[in-house]
Coordinates of C-alpha atoms and ligand atoms in Angstrom, one line a residue:
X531 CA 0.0 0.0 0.0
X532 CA 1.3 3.6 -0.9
X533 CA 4.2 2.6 -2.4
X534 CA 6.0 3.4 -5.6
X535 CA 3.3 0.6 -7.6
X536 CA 1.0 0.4 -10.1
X537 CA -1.0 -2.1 -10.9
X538 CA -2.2 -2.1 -14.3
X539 CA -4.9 -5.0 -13.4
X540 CA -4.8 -7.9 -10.8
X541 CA -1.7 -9.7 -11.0
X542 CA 0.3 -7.5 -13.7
X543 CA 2.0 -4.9 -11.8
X544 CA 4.6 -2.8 -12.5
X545 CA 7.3 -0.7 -10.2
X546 CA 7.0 2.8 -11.2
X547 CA 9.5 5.5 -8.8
X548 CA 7.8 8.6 -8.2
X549 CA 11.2 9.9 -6.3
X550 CA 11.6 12.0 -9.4
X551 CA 8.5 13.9 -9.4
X552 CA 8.2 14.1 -5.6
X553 CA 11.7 16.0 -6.0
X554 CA 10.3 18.5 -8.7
X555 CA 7.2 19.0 -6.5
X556 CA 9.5 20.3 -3.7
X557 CA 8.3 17.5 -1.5
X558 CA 10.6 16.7 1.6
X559 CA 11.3 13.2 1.0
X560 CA 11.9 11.8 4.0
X561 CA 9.1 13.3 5.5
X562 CA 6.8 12.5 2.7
X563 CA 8.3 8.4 3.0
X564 CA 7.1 8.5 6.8
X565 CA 3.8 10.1 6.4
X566 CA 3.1 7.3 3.5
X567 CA 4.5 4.0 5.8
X568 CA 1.9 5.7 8.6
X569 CA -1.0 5.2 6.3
X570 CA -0.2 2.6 4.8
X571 CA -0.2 1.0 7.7
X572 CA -3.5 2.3 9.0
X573 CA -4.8 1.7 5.3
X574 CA -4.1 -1.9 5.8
X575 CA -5.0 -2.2 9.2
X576 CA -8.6 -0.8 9.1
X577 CA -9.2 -1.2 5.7
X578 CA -8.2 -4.1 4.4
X579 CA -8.7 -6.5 7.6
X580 CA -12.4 -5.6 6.5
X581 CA -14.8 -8.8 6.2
X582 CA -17.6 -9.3 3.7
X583 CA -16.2 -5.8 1.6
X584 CA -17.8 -5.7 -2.1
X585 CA -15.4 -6.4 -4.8
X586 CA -15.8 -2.8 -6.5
X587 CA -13.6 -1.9 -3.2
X588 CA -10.8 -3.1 -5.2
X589 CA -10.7 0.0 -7.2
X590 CA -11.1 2.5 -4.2
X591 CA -7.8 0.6 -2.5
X592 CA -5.9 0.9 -5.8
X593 CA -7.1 4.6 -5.6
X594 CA -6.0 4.8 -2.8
X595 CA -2.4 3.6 -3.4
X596 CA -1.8 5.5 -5.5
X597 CA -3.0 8.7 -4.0
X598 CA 0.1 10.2 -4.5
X599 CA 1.9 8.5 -7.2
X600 CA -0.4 7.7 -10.2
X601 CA -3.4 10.5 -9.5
X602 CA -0.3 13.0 -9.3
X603 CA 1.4 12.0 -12.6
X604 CA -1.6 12.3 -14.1
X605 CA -2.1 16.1 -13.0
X606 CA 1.7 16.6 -13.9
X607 CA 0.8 15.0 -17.3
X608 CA -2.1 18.0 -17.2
X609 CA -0.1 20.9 -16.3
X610 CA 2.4 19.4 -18.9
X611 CA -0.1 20.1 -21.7
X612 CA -1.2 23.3 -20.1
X613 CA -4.0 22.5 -18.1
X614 CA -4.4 24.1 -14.7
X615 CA -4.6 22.5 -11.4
X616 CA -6.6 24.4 -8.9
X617 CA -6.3 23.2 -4.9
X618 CA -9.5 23.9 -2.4
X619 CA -10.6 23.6 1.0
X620 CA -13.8 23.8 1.2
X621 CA -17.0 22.4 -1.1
X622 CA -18.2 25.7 -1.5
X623 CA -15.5 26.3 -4.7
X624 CA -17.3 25.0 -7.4
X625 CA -15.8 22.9 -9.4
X626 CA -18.0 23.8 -12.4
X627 CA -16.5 26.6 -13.1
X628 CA -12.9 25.5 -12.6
X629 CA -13.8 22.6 -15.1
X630 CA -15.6 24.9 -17.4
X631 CA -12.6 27.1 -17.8
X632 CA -10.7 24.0 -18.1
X633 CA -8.7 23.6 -15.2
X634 CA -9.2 20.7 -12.7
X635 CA -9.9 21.2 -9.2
X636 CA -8.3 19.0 -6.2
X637 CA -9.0 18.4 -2.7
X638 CA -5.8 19.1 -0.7
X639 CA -4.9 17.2 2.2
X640 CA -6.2 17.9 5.8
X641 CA -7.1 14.8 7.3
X642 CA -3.8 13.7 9.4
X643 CA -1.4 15.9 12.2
X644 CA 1.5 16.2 11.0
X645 CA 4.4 18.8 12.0
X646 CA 2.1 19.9 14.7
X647 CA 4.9 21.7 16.9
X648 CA 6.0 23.9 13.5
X649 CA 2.2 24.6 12.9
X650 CA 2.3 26.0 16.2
X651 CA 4.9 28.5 15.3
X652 CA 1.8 30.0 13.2
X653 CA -1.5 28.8 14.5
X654 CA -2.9 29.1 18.5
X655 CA -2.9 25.5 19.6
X656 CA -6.4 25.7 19.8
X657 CA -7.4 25.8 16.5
X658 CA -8.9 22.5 15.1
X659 CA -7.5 20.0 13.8
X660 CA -8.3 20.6 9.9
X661 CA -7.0 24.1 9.8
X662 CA -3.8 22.6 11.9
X663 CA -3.3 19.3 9.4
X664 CA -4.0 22.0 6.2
X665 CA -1.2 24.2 7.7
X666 CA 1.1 20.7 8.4
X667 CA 0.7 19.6 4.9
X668 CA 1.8 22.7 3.9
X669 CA 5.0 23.8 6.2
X670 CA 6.0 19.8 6.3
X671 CA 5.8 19.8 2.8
X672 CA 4.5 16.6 2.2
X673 CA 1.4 17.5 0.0
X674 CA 2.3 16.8 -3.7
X675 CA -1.5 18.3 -4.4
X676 CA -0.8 21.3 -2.9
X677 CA 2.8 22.2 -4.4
X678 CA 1.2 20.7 -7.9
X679 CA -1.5 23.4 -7.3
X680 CA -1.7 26.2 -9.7
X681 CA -4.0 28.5 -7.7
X682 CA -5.0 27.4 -4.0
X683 CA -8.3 28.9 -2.5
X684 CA -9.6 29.6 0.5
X685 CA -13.1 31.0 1.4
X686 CA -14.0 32.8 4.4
X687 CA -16.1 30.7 6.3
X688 CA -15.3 29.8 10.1
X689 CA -13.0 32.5 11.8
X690 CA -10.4 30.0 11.7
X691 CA -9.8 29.2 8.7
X692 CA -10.7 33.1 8.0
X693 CA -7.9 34.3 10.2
X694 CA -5.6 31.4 9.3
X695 CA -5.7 31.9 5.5
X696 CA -4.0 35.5 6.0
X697 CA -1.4 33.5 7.7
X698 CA -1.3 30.8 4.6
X699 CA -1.4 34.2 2.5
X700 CA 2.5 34.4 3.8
X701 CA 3.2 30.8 3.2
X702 CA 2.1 30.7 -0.7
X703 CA 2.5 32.9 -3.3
X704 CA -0.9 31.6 -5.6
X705 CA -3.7 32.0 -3.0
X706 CA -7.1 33.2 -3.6
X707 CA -9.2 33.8 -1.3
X708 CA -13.2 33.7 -1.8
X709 CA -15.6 35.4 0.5
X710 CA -18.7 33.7 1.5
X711 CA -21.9 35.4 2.9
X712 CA -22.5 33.7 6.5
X713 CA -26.9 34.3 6.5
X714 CA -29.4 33.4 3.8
X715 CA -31.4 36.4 2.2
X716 CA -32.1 37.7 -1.3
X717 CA -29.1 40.1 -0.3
X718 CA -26.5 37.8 0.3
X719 CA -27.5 35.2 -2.2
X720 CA -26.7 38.2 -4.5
X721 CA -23.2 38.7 -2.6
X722 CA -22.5 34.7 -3.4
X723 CA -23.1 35.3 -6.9
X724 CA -20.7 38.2 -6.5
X725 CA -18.1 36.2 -5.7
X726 CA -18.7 32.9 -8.2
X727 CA -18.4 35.4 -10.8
X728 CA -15.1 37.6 -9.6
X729 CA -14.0 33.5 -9.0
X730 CA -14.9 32.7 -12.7
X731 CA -13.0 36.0 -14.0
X732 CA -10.1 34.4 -11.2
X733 CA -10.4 31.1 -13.4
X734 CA -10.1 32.0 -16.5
X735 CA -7.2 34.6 -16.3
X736 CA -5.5 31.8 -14.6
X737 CA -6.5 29.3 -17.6
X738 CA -6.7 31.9 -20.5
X739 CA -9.8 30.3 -21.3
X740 CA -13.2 31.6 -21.4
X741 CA -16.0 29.9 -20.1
X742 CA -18.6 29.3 -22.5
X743 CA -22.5 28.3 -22.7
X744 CA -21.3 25.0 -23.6
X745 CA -18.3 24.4 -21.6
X746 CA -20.2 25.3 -18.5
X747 CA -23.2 22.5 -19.4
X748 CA -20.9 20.2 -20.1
X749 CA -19.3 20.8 -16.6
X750 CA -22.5 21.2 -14.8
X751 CA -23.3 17.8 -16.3
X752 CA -19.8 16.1 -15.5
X753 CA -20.3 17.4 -11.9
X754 CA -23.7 16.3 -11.4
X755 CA -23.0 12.7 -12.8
X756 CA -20.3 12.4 -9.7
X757 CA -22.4 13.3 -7.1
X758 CA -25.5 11.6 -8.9
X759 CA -23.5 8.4 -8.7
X760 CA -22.2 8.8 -5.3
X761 CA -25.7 9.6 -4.0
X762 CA -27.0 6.3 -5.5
X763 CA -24.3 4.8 -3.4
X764 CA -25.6 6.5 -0.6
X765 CA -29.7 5.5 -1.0
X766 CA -28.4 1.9 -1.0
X767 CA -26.9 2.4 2.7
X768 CA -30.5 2.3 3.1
X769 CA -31.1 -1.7 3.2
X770 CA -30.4 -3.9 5.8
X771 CA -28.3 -5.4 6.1
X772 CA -26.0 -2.5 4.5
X773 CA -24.5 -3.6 1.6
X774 CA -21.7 -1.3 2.6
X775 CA -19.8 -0.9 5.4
X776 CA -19.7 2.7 6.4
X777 CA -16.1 2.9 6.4
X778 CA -16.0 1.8 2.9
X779 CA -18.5 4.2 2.1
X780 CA -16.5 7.2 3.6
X781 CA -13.7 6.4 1.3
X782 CA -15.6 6.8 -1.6
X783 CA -17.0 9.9 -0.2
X784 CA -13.2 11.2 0.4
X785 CA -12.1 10.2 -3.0
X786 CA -14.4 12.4 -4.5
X787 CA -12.1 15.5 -4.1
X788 CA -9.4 13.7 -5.9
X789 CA -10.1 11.5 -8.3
X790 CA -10.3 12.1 -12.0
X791 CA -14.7 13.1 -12.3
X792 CA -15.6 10.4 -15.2
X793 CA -13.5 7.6 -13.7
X794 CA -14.8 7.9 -10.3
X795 CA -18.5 8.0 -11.8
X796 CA -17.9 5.1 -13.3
X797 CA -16.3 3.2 -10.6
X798 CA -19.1 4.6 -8.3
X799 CA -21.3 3.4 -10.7
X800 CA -20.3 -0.6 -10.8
X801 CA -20.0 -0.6 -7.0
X802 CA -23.2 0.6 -6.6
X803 CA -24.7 -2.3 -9.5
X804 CA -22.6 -4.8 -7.0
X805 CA -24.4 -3.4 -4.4
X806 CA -27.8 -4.1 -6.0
X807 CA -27.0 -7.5 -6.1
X808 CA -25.8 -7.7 -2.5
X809 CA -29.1 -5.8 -1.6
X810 CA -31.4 -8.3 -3.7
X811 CA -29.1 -11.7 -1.8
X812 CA -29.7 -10.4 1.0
X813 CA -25.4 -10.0 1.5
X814 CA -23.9 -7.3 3.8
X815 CA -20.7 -5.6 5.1
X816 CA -22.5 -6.2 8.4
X817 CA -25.1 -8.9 9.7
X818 CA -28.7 -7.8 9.5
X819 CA -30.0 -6.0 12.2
X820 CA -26.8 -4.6 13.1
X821 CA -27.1 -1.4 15.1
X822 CA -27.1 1.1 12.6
X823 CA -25.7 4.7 13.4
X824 CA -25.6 8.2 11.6
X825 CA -22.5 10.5 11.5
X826 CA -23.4 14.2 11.5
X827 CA -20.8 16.7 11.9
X828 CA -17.4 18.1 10.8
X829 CA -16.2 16.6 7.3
X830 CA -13.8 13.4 7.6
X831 CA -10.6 14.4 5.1
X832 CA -8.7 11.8 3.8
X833 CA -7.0 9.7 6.5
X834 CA -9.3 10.8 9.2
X835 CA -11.1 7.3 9.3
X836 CA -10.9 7.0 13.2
X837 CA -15.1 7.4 14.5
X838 CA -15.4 5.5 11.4
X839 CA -12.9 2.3 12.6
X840 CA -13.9 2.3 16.3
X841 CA -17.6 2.3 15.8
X842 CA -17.3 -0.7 13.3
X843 CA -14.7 -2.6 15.1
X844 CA -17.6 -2.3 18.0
X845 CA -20.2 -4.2 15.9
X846 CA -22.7 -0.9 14.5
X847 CA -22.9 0.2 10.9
X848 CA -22.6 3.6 9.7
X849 CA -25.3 3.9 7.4
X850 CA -24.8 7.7 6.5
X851 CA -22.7 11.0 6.9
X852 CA -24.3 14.1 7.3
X853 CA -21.1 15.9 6.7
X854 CA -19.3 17.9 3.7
X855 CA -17.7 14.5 3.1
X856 CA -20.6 13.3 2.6
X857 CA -24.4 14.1 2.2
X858 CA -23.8 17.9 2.8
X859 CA -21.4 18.2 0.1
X860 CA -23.0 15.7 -2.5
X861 CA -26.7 15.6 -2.6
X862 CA -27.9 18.7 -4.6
X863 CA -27.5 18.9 -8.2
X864 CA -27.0 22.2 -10.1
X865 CA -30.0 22.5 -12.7
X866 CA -29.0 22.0 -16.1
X867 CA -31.6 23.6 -18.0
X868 CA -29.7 27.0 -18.5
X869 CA -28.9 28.4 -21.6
X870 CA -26.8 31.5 -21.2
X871 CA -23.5 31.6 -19.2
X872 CA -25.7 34.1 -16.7
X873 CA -28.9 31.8 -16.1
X874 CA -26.3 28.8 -15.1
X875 CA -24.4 31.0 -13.0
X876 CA -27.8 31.6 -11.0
X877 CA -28.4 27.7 -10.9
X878 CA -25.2 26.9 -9.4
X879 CA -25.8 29.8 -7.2
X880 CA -29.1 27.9 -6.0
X881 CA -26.9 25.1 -5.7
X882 CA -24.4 25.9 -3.2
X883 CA -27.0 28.4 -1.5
X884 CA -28.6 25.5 -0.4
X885 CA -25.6 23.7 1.4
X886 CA -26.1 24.2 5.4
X887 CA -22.3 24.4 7.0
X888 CA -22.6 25.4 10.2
X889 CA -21.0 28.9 9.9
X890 CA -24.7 30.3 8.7
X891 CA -26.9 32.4 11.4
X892 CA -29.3 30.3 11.4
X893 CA -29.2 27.2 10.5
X894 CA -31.9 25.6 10.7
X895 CA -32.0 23.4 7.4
X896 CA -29.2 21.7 9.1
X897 CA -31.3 20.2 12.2
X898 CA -33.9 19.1 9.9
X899 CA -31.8 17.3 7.2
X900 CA -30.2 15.2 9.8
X901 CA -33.3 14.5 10.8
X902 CA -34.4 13.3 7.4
X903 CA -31.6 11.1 7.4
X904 CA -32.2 9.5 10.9
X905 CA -35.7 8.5 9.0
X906 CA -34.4 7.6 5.4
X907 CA -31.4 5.6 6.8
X908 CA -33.4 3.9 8.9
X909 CA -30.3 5.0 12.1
X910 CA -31.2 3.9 15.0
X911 CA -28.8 6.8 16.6
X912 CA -26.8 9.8 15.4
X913 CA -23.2 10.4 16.8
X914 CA -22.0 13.9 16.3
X915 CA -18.7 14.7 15.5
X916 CA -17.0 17.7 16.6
X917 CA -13.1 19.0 16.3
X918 CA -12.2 20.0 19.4
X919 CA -12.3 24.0 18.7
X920 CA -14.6 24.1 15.9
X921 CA -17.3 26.5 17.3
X922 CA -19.5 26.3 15.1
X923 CA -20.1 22.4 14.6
X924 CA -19.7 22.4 18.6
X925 CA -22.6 24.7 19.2
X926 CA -24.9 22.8 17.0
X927 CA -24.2 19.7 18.3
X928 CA -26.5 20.9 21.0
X929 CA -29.3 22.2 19.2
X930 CA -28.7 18.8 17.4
X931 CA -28.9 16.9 20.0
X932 CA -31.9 18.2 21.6
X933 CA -34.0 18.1 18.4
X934 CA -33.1 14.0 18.5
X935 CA -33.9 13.6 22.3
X936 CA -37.7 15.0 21.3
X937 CA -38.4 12.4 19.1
X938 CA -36.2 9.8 21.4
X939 CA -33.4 9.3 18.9
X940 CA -30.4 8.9 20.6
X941 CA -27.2 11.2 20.0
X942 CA -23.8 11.1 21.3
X943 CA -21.8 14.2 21.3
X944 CA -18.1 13.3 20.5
X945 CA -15.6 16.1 20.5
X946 CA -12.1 14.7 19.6
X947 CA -9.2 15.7 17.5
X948 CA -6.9 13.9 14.8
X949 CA -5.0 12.0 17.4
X950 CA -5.3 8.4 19.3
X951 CA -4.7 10.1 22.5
X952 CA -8.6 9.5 23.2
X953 CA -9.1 6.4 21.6
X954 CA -9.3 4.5 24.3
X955 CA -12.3 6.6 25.7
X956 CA -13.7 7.1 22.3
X957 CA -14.2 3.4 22.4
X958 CA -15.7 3.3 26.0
X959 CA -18.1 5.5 25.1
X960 CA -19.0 4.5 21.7
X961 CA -19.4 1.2 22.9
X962 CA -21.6 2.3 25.6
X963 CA -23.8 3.9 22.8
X964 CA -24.1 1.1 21.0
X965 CA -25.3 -0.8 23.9
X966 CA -28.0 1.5 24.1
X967 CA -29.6 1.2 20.6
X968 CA -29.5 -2.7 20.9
Ligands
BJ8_1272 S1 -18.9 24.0 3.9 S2 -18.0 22.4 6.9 S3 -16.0 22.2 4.0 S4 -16.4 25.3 5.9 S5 -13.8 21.9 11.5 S6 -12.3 24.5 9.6 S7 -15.8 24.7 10.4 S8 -13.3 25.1 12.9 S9 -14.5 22.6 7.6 FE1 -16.1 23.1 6.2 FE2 -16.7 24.3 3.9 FE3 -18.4 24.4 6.0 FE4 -18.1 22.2 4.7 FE5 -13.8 25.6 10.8 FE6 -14.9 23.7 12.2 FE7 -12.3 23.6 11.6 FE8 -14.2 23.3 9.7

């Protein structure tokens, strides 16, 4: 796992050594080389010790492999023919635009610590742990998406990463930073629309290319395939037992940010016709009647797969993530039927308008969609996951919370970081939860 292999299909594989292009990313090698031994190992220790996982998995663990070998060559093959590559944060950046003006847009990295005590030479210890791991990535220099990046953007939405992209400001030279209207009126939608445009002009000055009528369609469509297919993925989490553990079902939701749009669909795609078939046998990741348990909260980055591990490894499913990796980021499509440049602009206005992160005053979309995913998902119990220092996920956890208790759905309120420090407690409690949905 995450090493320097490709495997053209099963059983012909071929050494490839990425060491050259890690070098002309500016990556620090040795660092990089310890950060890919840790998850390989926690790869292969939660992911593939997995029982009963559908075959299409095969794909997302090759994916996965070669998360920073063969999905970066591909985006230096890109830049090599002129194409730019365009980092984000945050699934408020739309990547219609950035594929209309024919660029392609990335996740970057923010799901592990790493050089904590030189991120604290920037950022207050308590800041979460995203902001902290996106600063790491960075100052480690470990993140071959981020150095490939042509233009990284930020958007103001919690004041931490506010505040902490003037920092990054210092640390890059290509960032761009969008502003993002924090209520929901006529006024503001206007002041989202704002910025999607000045982000389009951004695009294509980067690019050189104009967005067109027709390049945009074809991007809305592209866009909306992937997180079509990825919500039929979801809707089959629905059965019982689930055809899916939610483990392998977060990974899918986490390559989303990285992998190439058309292949993923695809791949999404046959998983989910495997799926079908596991659904009509009657086959699951996870004996029927397992408990089954919704995640709403704070987005999981890629490797942040710890709630995920230690409420399987107790004997629940996760059926569903009400979280930006996840449900919140995926299950709205952008309209299609525009014509002009203008009219599509306002449907993928509508679009992210309707996408309930926790920094908008109020939020009350948010309570009810969870609740709508207690009932479609059939959960039996809703954990929610909060970074330690992330206000605003923090404060509606009790709002949250409360809203369950009145219609005697029962929510755990975890609050916990990217280390193992708490694992141990994590479990005790966890397990404890479980306990009481039996
Ligand atoms: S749309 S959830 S991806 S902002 S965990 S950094 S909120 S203190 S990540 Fe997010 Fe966009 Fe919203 Fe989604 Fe701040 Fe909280 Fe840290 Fe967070």
């Amino acid at each position: 796992m995450f090493s320097n292999q490709i495997i053209l299909k099963i059983g012909d594989v071929m050494t490839i050594d990425y060491t050259p292009m890690w070098q002309e990313l500016g990556l620090d090698l040795a660092g990089h080389e310890a950060l890919l031994n840790v998850l390989g190992t926690a790869y292969t220790d939660i992911y593939l010790s997995q029982k009963n996982r559908p075959e299409g998995m095969g794909y997302f663990d090759f994916v996965m492999s070669e998360v920073h070998g063969l999905r970066i060559k591909e985006l230096m093959d890109e830049k090599a023919a002129g194409r730019k590559i365009i980092g984000s944060y945050c699934v408020f950046v739309p990547e219609e635009i950035v594929l209309a003006a024919n660029a392609t847009l990335v996740g970057l990295c923010s799901g592990a610590d790493f050089a904590v005590e030189k991120v604290e030479q920037f950022l207050p210890r308590n800041t979460c742990s995203l902001i902290k791991s996106s600063f790491g990535f960075k100052i480690g220099k470990v993140c071959p998406y981020l150095e490939s990046a042509d233009m990284i953007v930020g958007e103001n939405t919690c004041d931490g990463k506010k505040k902490a992209y003037e920092t990054l400001g210092g640390l890059v030279d290509n960032l761009y930073v969008m502003d993002l209207p924090q209520t929901k009126t006529d006024q503001t939608k206007a002041i989202l629309k704002a910025e999607y445009l000045k982000f389009k002009t951004a695009v294509e000055k980067l690019t050189g290319v104009t967005v067109t009528p027709e390049s945009l369609k074809s991007a809305i469509e592209e866009v909306n395939a992937k997180r079509a297919a990825i919500h039929r993925l979801s809707v089959l989490r629905k059965a019982d037992p689930a055809p899916i553990s939610g483990l392998d079902a977060l990974l899918a939701n986490q390559v989303f940010f990285y992998d190439n749009p058309a292949r993923f669909t695809e791949s999404v795609n046959k998983i989910c016709d495997e799926l079908e078939t596991r659904i009509q046998e009657k086959t699951g990741a996870f004996p029927a009647g397992a408990p089954r348990i919704l995640v709403a909260g704070c987005p999981q980055a890629v490797p942040n797969w710890k709630l995920h591990m230690i409420t399987e490894t107790e004997g629940a499913v996760i059926v569903g993530e009400e979280s930006c990796v996840g449900e919140r980021g995926t299950r709205n499509l952008t309209a299609d039927t525009g014509t002009t440049v203008d009219a599509m602009m306002d449907a993928i206005v509508d679009r992210y308008f309707e996408v309930d992160c926790a920094i908008f005053t109020p939020n009350p979309q948010r309570l009810d969609h969870i609740q709508e995913m207690v009932t479609d998902y059939n959960a039996q119990g809703v954990i929610h996951y909060g970074l330690q220092f992330c206000q605003p996920y923090l404060m509606e956890s009790i709002p949250v919370e409360k809203a369950l208790e009145e219609r005697n759905i029962p929510c755990l309120r975890v609050e916990t970081d990217y280390g193992m420090e708490d694992a141990g407690q994590l479990k005790t409690r966890v397990e404890a939860f479980i306990e009481q949905l039996r």
